[in-house]
Short mmCIF file of C-alpha atoms in Angstrom, two decimals:
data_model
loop_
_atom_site.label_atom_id
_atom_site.label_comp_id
_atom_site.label_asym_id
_atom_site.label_seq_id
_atom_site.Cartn_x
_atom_site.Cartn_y
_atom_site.Cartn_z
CA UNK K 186 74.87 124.87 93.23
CA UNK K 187 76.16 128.10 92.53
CA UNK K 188 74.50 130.29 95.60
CA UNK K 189 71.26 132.36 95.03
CA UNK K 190 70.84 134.37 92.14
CA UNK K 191 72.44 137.83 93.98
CA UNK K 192 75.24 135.93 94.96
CA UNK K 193 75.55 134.79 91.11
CA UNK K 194 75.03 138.11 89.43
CA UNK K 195 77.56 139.36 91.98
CA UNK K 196 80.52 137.38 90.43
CA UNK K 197 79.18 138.13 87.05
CA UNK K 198 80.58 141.80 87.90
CA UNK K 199 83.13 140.37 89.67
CA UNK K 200 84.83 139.03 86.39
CA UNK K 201 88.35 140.12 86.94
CA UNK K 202 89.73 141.21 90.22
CA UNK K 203 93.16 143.58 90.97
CA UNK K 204 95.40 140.32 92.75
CA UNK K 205 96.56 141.66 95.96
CA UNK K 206 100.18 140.71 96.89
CA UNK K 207 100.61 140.37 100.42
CA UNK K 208 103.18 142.58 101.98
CA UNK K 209 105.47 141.03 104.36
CA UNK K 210 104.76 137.38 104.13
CA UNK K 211 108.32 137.04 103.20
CA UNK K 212 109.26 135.09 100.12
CA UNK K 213 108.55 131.24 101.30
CA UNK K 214 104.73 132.49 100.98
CA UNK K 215 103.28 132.50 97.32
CA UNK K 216 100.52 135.09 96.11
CA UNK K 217 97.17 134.43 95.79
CA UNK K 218 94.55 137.20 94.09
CA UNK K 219 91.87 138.19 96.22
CA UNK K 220 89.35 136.34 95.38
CA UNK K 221 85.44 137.34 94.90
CA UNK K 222 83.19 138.43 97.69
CA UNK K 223 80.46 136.18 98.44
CA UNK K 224 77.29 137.26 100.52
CA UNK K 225 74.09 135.56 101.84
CA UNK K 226 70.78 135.10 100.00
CA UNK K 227 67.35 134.66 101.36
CA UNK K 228 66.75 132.58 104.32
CA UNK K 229 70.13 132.26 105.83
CA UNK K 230 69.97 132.52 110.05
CA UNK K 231 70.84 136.39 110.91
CA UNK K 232 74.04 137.07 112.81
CA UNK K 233 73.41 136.92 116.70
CA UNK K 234 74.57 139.95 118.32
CA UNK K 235 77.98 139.58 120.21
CA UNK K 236 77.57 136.16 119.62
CA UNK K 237 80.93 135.76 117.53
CA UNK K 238 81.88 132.32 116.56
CA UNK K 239 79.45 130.98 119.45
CA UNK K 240 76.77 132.31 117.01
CA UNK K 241 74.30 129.14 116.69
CA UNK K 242 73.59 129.91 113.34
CA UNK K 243 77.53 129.10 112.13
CA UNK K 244 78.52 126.10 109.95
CA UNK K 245 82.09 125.46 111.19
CA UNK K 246 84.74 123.96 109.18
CA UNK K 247 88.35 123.03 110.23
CA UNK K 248 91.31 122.85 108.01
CA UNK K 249 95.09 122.43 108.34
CA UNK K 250 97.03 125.59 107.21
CA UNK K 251 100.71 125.44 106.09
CA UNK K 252 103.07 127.05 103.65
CA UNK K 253 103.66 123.90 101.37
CA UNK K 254 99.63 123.04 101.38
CA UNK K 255 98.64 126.84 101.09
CA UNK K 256 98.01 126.99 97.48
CA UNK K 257 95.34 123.93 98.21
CA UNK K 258 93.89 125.10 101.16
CA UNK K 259 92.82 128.40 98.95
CA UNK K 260 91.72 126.99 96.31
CA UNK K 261 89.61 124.86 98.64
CA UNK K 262 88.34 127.67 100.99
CA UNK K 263 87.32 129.41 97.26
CA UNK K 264 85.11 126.53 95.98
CA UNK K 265 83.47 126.30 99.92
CA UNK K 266 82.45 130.16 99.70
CA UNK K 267 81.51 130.37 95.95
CA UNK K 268 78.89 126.94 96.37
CA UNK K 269 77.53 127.75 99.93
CA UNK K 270 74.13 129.52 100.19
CA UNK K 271 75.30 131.28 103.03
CA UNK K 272 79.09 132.08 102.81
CA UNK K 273 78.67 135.38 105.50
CA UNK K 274 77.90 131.99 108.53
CA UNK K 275 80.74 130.00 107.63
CA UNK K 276 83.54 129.91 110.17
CA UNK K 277 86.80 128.40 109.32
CA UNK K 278 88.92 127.29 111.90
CA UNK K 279 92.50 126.75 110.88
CA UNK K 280 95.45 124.68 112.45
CA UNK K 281 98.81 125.87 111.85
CA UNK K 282 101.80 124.88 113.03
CA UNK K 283 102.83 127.02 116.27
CA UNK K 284 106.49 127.16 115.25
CA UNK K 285 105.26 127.23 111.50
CA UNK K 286 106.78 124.05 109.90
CA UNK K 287 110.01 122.87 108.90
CA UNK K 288 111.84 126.09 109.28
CA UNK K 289 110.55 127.73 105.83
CA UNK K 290 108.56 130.49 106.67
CA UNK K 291 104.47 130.66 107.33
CA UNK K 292 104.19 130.90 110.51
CA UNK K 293 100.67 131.82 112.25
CA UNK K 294 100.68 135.80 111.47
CA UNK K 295 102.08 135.48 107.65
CA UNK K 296 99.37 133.05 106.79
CA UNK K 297 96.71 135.41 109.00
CA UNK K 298 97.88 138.15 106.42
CA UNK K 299 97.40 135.92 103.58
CA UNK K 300 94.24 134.02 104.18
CA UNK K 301 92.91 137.62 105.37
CA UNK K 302 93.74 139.56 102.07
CA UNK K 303 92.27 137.21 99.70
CA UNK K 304 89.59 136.98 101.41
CA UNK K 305 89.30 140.00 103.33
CA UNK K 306 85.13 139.34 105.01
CA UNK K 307 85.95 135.33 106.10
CA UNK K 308 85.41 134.53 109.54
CA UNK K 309 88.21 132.98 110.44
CA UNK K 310 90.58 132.24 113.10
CA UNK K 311 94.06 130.19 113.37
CA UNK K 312 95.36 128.02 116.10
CA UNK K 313 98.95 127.37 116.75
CA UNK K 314 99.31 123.72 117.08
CA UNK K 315 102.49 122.43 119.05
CA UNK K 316 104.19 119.44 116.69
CA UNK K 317 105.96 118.07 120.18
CA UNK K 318 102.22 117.01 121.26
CA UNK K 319 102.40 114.69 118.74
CA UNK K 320 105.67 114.30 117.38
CA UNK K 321 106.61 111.17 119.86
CA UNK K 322 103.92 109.52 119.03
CA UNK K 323 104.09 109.48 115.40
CA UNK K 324 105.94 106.21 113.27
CA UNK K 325 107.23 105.78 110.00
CA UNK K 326 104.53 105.59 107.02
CA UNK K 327 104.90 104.63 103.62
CA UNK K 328 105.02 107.97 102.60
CA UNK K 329 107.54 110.73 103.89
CA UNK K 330 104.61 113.20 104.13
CA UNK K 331 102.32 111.20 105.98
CA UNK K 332 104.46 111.95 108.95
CA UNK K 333 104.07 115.32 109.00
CA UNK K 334 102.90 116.30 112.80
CA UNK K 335 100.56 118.75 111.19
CA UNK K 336 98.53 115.84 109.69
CA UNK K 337 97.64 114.79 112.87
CA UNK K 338 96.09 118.05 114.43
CA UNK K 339 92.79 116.88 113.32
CA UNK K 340 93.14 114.54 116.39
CA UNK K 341 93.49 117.71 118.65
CA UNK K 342 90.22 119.25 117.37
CA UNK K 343 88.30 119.40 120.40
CA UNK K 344 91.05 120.62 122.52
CA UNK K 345 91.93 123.70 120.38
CA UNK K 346 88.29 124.83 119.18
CA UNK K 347 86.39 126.91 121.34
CA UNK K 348 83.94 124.70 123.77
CA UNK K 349 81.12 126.42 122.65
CA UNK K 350 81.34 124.97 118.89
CA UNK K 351 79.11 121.92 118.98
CA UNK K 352 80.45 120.11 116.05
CA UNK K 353 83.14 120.83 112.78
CA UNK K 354 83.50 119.59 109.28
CA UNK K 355 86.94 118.88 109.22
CA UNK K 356 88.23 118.48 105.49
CA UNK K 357 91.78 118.29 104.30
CA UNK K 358 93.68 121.53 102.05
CA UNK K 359 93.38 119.35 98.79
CA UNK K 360 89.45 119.20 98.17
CA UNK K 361 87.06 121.52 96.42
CA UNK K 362 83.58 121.62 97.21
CA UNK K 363 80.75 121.74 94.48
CA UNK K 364 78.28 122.01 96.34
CA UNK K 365 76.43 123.65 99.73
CA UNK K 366 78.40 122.62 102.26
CA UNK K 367 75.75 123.26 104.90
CA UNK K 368 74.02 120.00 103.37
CA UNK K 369 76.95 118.34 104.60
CA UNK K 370 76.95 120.12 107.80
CA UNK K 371 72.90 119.76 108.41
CA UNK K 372 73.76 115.45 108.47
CA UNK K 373 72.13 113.67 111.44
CA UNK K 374 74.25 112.13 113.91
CA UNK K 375 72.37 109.59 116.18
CA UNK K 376 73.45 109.40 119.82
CA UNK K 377 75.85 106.98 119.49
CA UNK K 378 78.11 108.71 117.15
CA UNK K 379 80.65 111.02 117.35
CA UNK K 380 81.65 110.98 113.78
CA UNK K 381 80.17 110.69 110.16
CA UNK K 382 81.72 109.99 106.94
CA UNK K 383 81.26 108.63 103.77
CA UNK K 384 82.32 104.57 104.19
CA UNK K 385 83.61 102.28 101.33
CA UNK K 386 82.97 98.95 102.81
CA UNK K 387 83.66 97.41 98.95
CA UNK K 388 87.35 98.19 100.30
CA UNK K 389 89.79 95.33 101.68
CA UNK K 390 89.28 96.56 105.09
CA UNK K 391 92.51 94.56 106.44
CA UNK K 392 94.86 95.60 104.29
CA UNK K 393 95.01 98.43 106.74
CA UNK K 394 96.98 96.61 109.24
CA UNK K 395 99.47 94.49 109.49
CA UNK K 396 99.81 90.39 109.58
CA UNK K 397 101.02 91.67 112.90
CA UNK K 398 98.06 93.18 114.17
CA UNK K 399 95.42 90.54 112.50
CA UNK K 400 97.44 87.70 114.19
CA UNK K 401 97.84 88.75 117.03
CA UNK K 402 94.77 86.88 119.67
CA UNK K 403 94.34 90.32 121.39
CA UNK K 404 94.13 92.46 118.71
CA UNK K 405 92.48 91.41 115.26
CA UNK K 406 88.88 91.17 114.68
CA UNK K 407 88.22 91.24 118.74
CA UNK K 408 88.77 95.42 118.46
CA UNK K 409 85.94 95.47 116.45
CA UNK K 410 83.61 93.09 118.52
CA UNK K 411 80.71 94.62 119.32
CA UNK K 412 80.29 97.63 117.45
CA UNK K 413 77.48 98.89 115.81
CA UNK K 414 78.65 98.05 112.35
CA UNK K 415 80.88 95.57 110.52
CA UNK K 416 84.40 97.49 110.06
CA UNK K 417 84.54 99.73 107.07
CA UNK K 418 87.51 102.30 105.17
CA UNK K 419 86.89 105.78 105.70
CA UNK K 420 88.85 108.69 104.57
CA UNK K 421 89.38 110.92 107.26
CA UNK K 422 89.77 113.60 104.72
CA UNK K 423 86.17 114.53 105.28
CA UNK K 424 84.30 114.09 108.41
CA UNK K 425 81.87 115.57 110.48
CA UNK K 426 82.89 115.42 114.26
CA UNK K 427 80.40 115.90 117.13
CA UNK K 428 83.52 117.80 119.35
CA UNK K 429 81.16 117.52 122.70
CA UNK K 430 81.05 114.03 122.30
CA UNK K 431 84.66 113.45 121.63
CA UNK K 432 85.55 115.48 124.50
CA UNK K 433 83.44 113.23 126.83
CA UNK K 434 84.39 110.39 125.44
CA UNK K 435 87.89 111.65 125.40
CA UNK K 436 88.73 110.00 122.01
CA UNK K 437 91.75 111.84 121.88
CA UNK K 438 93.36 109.58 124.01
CA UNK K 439 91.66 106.90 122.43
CA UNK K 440 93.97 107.54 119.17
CA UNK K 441 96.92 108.17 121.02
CA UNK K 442 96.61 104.73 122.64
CA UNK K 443 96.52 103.11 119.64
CA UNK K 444 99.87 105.19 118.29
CA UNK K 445 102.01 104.30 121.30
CA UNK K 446 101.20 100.86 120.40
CA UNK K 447 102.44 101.13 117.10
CA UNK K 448 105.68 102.67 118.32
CA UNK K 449 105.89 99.06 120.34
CA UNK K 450 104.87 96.78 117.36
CA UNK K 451 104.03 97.78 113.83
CA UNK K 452 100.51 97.26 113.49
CA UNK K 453 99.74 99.40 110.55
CA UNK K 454 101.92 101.57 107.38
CA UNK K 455 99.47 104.63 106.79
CA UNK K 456 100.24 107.89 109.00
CA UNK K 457 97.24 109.01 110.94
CA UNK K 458 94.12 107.52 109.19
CA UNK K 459 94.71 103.63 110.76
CA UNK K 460 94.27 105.41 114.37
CA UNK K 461 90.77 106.75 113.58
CA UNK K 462 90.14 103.04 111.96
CA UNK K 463 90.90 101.13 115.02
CA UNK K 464 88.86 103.68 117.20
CA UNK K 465 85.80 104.23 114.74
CA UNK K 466 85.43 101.84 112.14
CA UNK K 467 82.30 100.08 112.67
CA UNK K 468 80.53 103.66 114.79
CA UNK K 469 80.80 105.78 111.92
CA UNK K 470 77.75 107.28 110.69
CA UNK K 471 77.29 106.78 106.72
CA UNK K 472 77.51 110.16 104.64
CA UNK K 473 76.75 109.52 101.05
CA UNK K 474 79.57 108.88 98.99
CA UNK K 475 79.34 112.51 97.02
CA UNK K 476 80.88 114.27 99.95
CA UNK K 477 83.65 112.37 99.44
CA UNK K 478 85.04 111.58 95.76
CA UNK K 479 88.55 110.75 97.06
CA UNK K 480 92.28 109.41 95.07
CA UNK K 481 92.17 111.90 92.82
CA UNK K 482 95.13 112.08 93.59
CA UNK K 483 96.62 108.65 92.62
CA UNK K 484 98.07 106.17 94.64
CA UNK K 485 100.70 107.24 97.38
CA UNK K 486 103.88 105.71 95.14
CA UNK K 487 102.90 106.86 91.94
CA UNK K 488 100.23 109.20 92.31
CA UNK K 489 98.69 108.28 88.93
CA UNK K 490 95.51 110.08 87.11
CA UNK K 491 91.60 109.04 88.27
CA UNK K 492 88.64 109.10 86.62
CA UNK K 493 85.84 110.23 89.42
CA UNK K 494 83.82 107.38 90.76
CA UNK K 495 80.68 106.61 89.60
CA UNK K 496 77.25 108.67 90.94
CA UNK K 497 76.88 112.37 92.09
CA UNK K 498 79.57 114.98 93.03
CA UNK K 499 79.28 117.32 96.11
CA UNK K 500 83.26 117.31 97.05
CA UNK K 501 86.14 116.26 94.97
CA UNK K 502 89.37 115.16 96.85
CA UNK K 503 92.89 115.27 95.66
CA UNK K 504 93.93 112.49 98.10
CA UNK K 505 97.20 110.13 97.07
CA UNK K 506 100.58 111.56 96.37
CA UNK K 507 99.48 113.50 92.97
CA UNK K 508 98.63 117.08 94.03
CA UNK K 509 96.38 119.21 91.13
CA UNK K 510 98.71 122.20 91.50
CA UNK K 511 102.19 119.99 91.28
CA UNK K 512 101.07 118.25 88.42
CA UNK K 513 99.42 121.32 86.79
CA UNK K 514 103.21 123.20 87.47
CA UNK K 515 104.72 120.31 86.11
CA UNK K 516 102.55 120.58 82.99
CA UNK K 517 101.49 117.04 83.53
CA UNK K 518 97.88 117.57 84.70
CA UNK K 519 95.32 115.09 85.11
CA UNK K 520 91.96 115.53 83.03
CA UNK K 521 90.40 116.67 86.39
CA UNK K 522 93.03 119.11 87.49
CA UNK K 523 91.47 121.98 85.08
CA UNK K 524 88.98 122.00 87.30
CA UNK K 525 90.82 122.27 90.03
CA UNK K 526 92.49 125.07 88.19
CA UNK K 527 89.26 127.07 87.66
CA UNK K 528 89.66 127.74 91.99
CA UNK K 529 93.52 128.15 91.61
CA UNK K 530 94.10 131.95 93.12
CA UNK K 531 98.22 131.46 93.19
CA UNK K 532 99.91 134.25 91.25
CA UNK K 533 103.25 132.22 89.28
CA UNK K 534 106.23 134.31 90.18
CA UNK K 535 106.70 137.04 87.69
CA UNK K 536 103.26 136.50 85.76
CA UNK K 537 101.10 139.73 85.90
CA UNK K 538 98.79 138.03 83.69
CA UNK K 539 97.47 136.15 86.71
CA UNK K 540 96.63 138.92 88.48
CA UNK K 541 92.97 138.44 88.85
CA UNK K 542 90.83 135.98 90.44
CA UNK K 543 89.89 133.16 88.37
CA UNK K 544 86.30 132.25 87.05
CA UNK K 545 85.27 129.29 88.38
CA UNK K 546 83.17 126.53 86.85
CA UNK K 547 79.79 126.05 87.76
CA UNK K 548 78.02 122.89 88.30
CA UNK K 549 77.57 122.90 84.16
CA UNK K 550 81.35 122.00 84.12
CA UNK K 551 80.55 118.41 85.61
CA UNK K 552 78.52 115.88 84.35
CA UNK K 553 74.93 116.51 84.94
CA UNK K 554 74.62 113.96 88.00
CA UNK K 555 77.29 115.13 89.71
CA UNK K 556 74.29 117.68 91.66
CA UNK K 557 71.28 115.55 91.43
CA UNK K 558 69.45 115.29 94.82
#
């Protein structure tokens, strides 16, 4: 799912590309190469005039950005442009932290300058996200980076997107599409749904909470009575969000609800994904399971190699503590971090032999059913 066949003989000139170093991102930023230009083939909706990002025709996707993730987040943005069969009506929307995290550098401008010179045509615009809207609200996980107040931006969608965006794919900085995202983008939500992912009901469902929660006679099974659904996991690192309908049904709030009453009694371990549990499981529209081929990442103690699950691929997600680029660094990879890799624009300090944009695999590098439809 490589993009029409101008987009395709467009990289095949495109085989090595001068790596631009950004100027004054200051030294907590790495480099990234700029990576190839992408354009739209045959049928994609034309521009409306003075429209901007309230063009109709836009598929919208919202990411975190941050200076520790940023290596992900490009690769990711990459693989998103290089499958899509119309890259020029993307819009990323990006949430970075206002003050811009933890003291080390990449704050909003420096990681405008960086996003902007790799890829120098995205559409694109960043939104300083306050950590002290959050930061109260958020308990101890299992896993130090779970707590980060960035992680729970997604939350905040709604209030930081413009109102005329009607809905967003929100995804997280560690996947890589391999596939047309605007088949992901194009899924039906029925009127009672505000958000679709792909489900894994085969999961133990209550091993999300605590013996707390599921004992207690006012919590337990009766917050899911009466939904649409049974309860299922879903991985909030890929969802499609209807933002008018969260807005109405200010499910904002809804989430935050549930986090002060974890800071009162601990009913769950995981960061921010048991909030969107307790307020969706059960109303979640299904998304097949090839938008979301998540733990590639391992486990979040050990973080520990995975095969991909069986069926087709559309997205791959590094989810779990094991990040592709750490382990890659580390020269520990997992069998599926070289293809990560293949989207990996970083420049290593010191290593002009990176200097160009790398080729990335096509859908030939996966098994054969990872893009049957």
């Amino acid at each position: 799912m490589g993009g029409n066949p101008a987009m395709r003989a467009g990289l095949a000139l495109v085989v090595v590309v001068v790596a631009v170093v950004v100027g004054d991102v200051g030294a907590a930023l790495p480099r990234f190469a700029e990576a190839p230009e992408y354009r739209n083939g045959e049928g994609c909706p034309a521009a409306v005039a003075g429209a901007g990002v309230c063009d109709p025709g836009l598929v919208h996707i919202a990411m975190t950005l941050d200076a520790h993730y940023l290596r992900g987040s490009m690769a990711a943005i990459y693989s998103l442009l290089k499958h899509a069969s119309c890259p020029e009506s993307i819009f990323f929307h990006f949430l970075a932290a206002a003050d811009g995290g933890e003291g080390c550098g990449g704050g909003v401008g420096e990681l405008r300058t960086a996003v902007a010179a790799s890829f120098p045509s995205l559409r694109f615009e960043i939104y300083p996200f306050r950590a002290d809207a959050v930061t109260g609200l958020i308990s101890a996980s299992v896993r130090a980076a779970l707590e980060a107040p960035l992680n729970y931006a997604r939350n905040y969608l709604a209030d930081l997107l413009p109102k005329c965006v009607p809905r967003a794919i929100y995804l997280d900085s560690d996947v890589l599409a391999v596939d047309d995202v605007r088949r992901l983008w194009e899924t039906r939500l029925p009127a009672a749904a505000v958000v679709a992912a792909p489900e894994y009901c085969h999961a133990n469902f209550s091993r999300y909470f605590t013996e707390t929660f599921w004992s207690d006679p006012q919590l337990g099974d009766r917050v899911f009575a009466g939904r649409r659904r049974a309860p299922c996991y879903f991985n909030t690192g890929v969802m499609v969000i209807d933002l008018r309908r969260w807005r109405v049904g200010n499910y904002r709030r809804r989430i935050e609800v549930w986090m002060e009453l974890q800071k009162e009694k601990r009913i769950y371990e995981l960061g921010s994904l048991p909030p969107f549990l307790l307020v969706f499981a059960g109303e979640v529209e299904a998304v097949d399971h090839r938008w979301n081929q998540h733990g590639l990442g391992g486990d979040n103690v050990l973080g520990s190699c995975r095969p991909l699950h069986k069926g087709p691929v559309s997205l791959m997600h590094w989810s779990g503590k094991g990040k592709p680029w750490d382990r890659l660094d580390a020269g520990k990879p997992c069998p599926l971090d070289h293809t990560w890799k293949s989207y990996d624009l970083y420049i290593a300090e010191g290593d002009s032999s990176s200097a160009s944009a790398p080729f990335a695999l096509s859908s030939s590098a996966l098994p054969a059913a990872a893009f049957s439809w």
